[in-house]
Short mmCIF file of C-alpha atoms in Angstrom, two decimals:
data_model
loop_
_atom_site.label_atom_id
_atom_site.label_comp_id
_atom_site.label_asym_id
_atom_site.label_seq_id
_atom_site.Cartn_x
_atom_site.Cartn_y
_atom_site.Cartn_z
CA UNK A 7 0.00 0.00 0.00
CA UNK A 8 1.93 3.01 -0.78
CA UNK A 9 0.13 5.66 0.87
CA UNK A 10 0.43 9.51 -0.39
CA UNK A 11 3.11 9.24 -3.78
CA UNK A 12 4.20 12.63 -4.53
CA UNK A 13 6.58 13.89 -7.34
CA UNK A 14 8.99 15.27 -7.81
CA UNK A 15 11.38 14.80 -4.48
CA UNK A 16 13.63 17.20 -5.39
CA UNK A 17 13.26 20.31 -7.65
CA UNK A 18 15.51 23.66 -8.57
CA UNK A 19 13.81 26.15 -10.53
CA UNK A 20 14.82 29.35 -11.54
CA UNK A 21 12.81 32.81 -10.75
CA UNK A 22 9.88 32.73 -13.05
CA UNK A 23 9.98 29.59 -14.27
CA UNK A 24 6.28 27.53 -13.44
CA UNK A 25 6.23 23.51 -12.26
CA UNK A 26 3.66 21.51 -11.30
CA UNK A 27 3.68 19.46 -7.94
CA UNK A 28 1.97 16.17 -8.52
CA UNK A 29 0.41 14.23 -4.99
CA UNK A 30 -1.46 10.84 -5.63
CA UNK A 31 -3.18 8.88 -2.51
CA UNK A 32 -4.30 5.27 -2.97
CA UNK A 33 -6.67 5.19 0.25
CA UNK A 34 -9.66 6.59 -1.07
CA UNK A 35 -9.76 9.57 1.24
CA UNK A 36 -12.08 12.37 0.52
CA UNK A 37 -9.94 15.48 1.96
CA UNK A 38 -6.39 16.06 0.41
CA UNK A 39 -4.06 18.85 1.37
CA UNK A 40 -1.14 20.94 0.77
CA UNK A 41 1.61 21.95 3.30
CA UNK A 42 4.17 24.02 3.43
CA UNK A 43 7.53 23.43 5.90
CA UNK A 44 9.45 26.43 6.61
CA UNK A 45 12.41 26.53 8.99
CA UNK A 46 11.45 27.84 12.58
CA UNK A 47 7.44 27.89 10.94
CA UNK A 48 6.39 24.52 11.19
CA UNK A 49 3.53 23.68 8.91
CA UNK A 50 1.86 25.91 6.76
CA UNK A 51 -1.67 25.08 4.91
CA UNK A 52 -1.23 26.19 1.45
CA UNK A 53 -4.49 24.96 -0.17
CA UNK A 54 -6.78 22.16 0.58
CA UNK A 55 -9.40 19.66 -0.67
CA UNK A 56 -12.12 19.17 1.41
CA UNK A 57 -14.00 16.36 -1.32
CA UNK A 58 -13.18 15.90 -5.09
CA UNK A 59 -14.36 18.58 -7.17
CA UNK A 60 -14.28 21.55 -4.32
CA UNK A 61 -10.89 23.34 -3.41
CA UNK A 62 -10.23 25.99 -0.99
CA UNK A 63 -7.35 28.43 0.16
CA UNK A 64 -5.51 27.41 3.26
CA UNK A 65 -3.02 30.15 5.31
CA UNK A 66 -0.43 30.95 2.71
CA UNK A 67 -2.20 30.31 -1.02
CA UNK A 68 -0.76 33.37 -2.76
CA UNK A 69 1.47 32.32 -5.99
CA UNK A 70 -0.22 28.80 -5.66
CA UNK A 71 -2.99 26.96 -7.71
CA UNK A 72 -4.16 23.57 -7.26
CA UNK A 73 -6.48 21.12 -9.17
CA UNK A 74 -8.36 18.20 -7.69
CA UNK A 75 -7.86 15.85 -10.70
CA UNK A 76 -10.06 13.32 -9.25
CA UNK A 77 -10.70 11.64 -5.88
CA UNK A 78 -6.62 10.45 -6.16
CA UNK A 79 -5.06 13.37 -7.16
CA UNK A 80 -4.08 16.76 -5.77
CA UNK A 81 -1.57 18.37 -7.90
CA UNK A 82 0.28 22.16 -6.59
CA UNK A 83 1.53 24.61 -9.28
CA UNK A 84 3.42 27.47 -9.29
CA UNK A 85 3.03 30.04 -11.91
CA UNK A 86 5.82 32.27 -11.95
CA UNK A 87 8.37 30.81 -9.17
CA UNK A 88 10.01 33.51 -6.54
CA UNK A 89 12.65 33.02 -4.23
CA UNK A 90 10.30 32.80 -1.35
CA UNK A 91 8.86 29.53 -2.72
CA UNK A 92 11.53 27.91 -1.89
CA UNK A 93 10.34 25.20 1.12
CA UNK A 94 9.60 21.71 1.50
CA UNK A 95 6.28 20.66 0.26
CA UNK A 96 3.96 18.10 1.81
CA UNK A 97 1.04 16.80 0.84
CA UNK A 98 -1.57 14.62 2.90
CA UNK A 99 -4.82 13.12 2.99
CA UNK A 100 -7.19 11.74 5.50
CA UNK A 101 -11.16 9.89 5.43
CA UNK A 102 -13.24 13.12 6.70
CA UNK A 103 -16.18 10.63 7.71
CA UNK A 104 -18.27 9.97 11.07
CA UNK A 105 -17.11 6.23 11.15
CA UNK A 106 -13.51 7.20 10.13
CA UNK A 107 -10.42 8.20 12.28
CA UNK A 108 -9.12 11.97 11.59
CA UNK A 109 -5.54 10.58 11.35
CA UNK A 110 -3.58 12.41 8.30
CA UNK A 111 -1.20 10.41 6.18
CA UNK A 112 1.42 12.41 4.86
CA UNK A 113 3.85 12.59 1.98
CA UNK A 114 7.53 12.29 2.08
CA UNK A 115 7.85 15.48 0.52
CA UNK A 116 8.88 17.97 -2.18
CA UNK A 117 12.15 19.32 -1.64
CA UNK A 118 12.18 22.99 -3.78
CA UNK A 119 14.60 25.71 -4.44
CA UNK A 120 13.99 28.60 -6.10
CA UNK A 121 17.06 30.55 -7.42
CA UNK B 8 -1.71 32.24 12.24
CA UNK B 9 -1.31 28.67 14.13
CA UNK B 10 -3.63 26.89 16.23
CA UNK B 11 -0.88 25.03 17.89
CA UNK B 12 2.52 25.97 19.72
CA UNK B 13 4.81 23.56 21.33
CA UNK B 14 7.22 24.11 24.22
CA UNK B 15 9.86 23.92 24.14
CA UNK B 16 11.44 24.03 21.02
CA UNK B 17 14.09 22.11 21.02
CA UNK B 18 14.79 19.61 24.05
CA UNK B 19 18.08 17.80 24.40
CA UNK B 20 18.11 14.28 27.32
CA UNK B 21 19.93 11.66 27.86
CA UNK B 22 18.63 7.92 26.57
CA UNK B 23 16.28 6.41 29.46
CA UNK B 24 15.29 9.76 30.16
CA UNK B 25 11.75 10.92 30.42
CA UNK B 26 10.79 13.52 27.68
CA UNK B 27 7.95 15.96 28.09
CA UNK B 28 6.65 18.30 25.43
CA UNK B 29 3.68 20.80 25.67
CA UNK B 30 0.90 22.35 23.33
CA UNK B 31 -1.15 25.16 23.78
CA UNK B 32 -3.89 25.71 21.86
CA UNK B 33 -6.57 28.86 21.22
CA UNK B 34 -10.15 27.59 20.31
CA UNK B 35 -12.09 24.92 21.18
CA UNK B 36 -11.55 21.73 19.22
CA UNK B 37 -12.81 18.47 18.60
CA UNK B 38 -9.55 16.12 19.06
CA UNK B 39 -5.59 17.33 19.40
CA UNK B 40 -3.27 14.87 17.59
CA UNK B 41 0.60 14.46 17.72
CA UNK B 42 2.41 13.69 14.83
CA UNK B 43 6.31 12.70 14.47
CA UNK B 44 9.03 13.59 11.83
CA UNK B 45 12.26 12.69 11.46
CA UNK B 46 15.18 14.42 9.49
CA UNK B 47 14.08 14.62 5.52
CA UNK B 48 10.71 12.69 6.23
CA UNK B 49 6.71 12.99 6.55
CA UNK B 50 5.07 13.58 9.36
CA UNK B 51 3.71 10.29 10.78
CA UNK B 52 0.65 9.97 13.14
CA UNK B 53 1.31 8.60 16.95
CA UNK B 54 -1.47 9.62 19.08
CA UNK B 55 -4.97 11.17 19.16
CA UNK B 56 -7.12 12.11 21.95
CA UNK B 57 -10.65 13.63 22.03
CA UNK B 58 -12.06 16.19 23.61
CA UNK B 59 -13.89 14.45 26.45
CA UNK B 60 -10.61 12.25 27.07
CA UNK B 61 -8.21 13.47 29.39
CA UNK B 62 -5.75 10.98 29.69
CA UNK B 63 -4.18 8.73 26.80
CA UNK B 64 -1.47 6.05 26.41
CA UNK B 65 -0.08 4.23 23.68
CA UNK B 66 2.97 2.18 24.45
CA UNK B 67 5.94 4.59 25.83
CA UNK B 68 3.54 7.38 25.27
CA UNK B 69 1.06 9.21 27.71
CA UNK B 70 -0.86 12.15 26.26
CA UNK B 71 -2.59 14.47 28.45
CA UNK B 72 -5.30 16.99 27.53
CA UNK B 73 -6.58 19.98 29.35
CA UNK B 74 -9.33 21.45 27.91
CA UNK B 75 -9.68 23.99 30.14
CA UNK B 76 -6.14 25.15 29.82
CA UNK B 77 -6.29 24.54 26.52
CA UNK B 78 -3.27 22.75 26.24
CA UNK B 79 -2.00 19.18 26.18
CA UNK B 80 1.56 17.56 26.96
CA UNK B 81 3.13 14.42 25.05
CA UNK B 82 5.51 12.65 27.78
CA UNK B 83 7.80 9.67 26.18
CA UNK B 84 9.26 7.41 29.06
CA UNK B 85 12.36 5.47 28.51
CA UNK B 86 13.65 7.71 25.61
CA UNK B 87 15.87 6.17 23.02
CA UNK B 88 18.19 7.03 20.65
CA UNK B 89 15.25 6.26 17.84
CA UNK B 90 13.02 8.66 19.73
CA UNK B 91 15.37 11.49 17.98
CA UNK B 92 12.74 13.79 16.27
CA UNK B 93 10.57 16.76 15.81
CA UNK B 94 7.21 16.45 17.50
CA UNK B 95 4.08 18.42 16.21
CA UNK B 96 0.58 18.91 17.95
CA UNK B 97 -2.06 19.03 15.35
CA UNK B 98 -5.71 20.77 16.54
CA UNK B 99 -8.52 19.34 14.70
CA UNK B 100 -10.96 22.48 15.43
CA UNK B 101 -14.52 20.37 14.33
CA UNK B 102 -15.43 17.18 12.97
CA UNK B 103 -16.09 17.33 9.06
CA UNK B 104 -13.93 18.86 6.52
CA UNK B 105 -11.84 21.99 8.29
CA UNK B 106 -8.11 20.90 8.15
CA UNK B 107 -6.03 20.08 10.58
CA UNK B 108 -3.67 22.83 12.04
CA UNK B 109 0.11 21.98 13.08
CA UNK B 110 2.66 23.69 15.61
CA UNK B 111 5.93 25.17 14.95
CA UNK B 112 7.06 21.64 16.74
CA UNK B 113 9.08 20.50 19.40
CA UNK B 114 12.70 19.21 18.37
CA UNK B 115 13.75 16.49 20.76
CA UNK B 116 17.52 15.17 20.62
CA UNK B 117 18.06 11.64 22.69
CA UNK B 118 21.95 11.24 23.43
CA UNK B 119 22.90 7.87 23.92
#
């Protein structure tokens, strides 16, 4: 069972360039998220997915977009990247359901610098 | 701005040592949740407890929760080398959809 699969691990991009962060989770969850890990900030809610086909903005969503592909997939993309992008990227999902636990299950994470 | 903040932030004991971390929280929740991570890895779940549960255990781990302090304390007895790691309180504010909000984390070192 492999969990939440996200691509890629590691990423350098240069000012202004755009990627795409790609998350997959083979659980059938309903609720998908994206972190952010900041030295000294913990965890940062970038944008989340509360059930396939809705999306909402977390803490920090400015310079992000996401797309909730389908119930599996949760992909991240930056636009135009800027130096203050750079971070580690996590992305989780959990069962959101009155029989279910409200554990999260997390990535292993996006490693990204922006130069 | 962050539901949760851990104290302190970083912690440094000797292996067989007792560790202790807190969490202090701002608005009422539902359930509090600690999560581990070590170096260049996810965060993995280790312990929930609910809101009408004041006391938890789960192996070397005893979770405590005071709502009307709002705030809650991880305590690992026996440390061990392996126990090297940050530790993050997660508040989960409702039941349904509303994501779950993470401390800055508590960085424990175990010396063996």
């Amino acid at each position: 069972n492999a969990g939440v699969t996200q691509t890629p691990k590691f990423q350098v991009l240069k000012t202004g360039q755009s990627m795409t962060l790609q998350c997959a989770q083979d659980m059938n969850h309903n609720s998908m998220y994206w972190y952010r890990q900041d030295p000294g900030m913990g965890l940062r809610l970038i944008y989340y997915s509360a059930s396939e086909g809705t999306t909402d903005k977390g803490e920090v969503p400015n310079g992000y977009n996401v797309s909730r592909l389908n119930k599996r997939e949760f992909s991240l993309r930056l636009e135009s990247a800027a130096p203050s992008q750079t971070s580690v990227y996590f992305c989780a999902s959990r069962d959101v359901s009155k029989f279910s636990g409200n554990t999260i299950y997390f990535g292993e994470g996006s490693w990204l610098t922006v130069v | 701005s962050q539901q949760g903040e851990e104290d302190p932030q970083a912690l440094s004991i000797q292996e067989g040592e007792n560790a202790t971390m807190n969490c202090s929280y701002k608005t009422s929740i539902n359930n509090l949740q600690w999560y581990r991570q070590n170096s260049g890895r996810g965060l993995v779940h280790l312990i929930l407890i609910r809101s009408n549960e004041r006391e938890k255990h789960s192996g070397r781990l005893r979770v405590t929760l005071d709502t009307s302090k709002k705030s809650s304390s991880l305590l690992i007895t026996a440390s061990r080398a392996a126990d090297t790691a940050s530790y993050f309180c997660a508040t989960d504010a409702r039941s349904g959809n509303t994501p779950l909000v993470f401390g800055k984390g508590t960085r424990l070192s175990v010396i063996a």
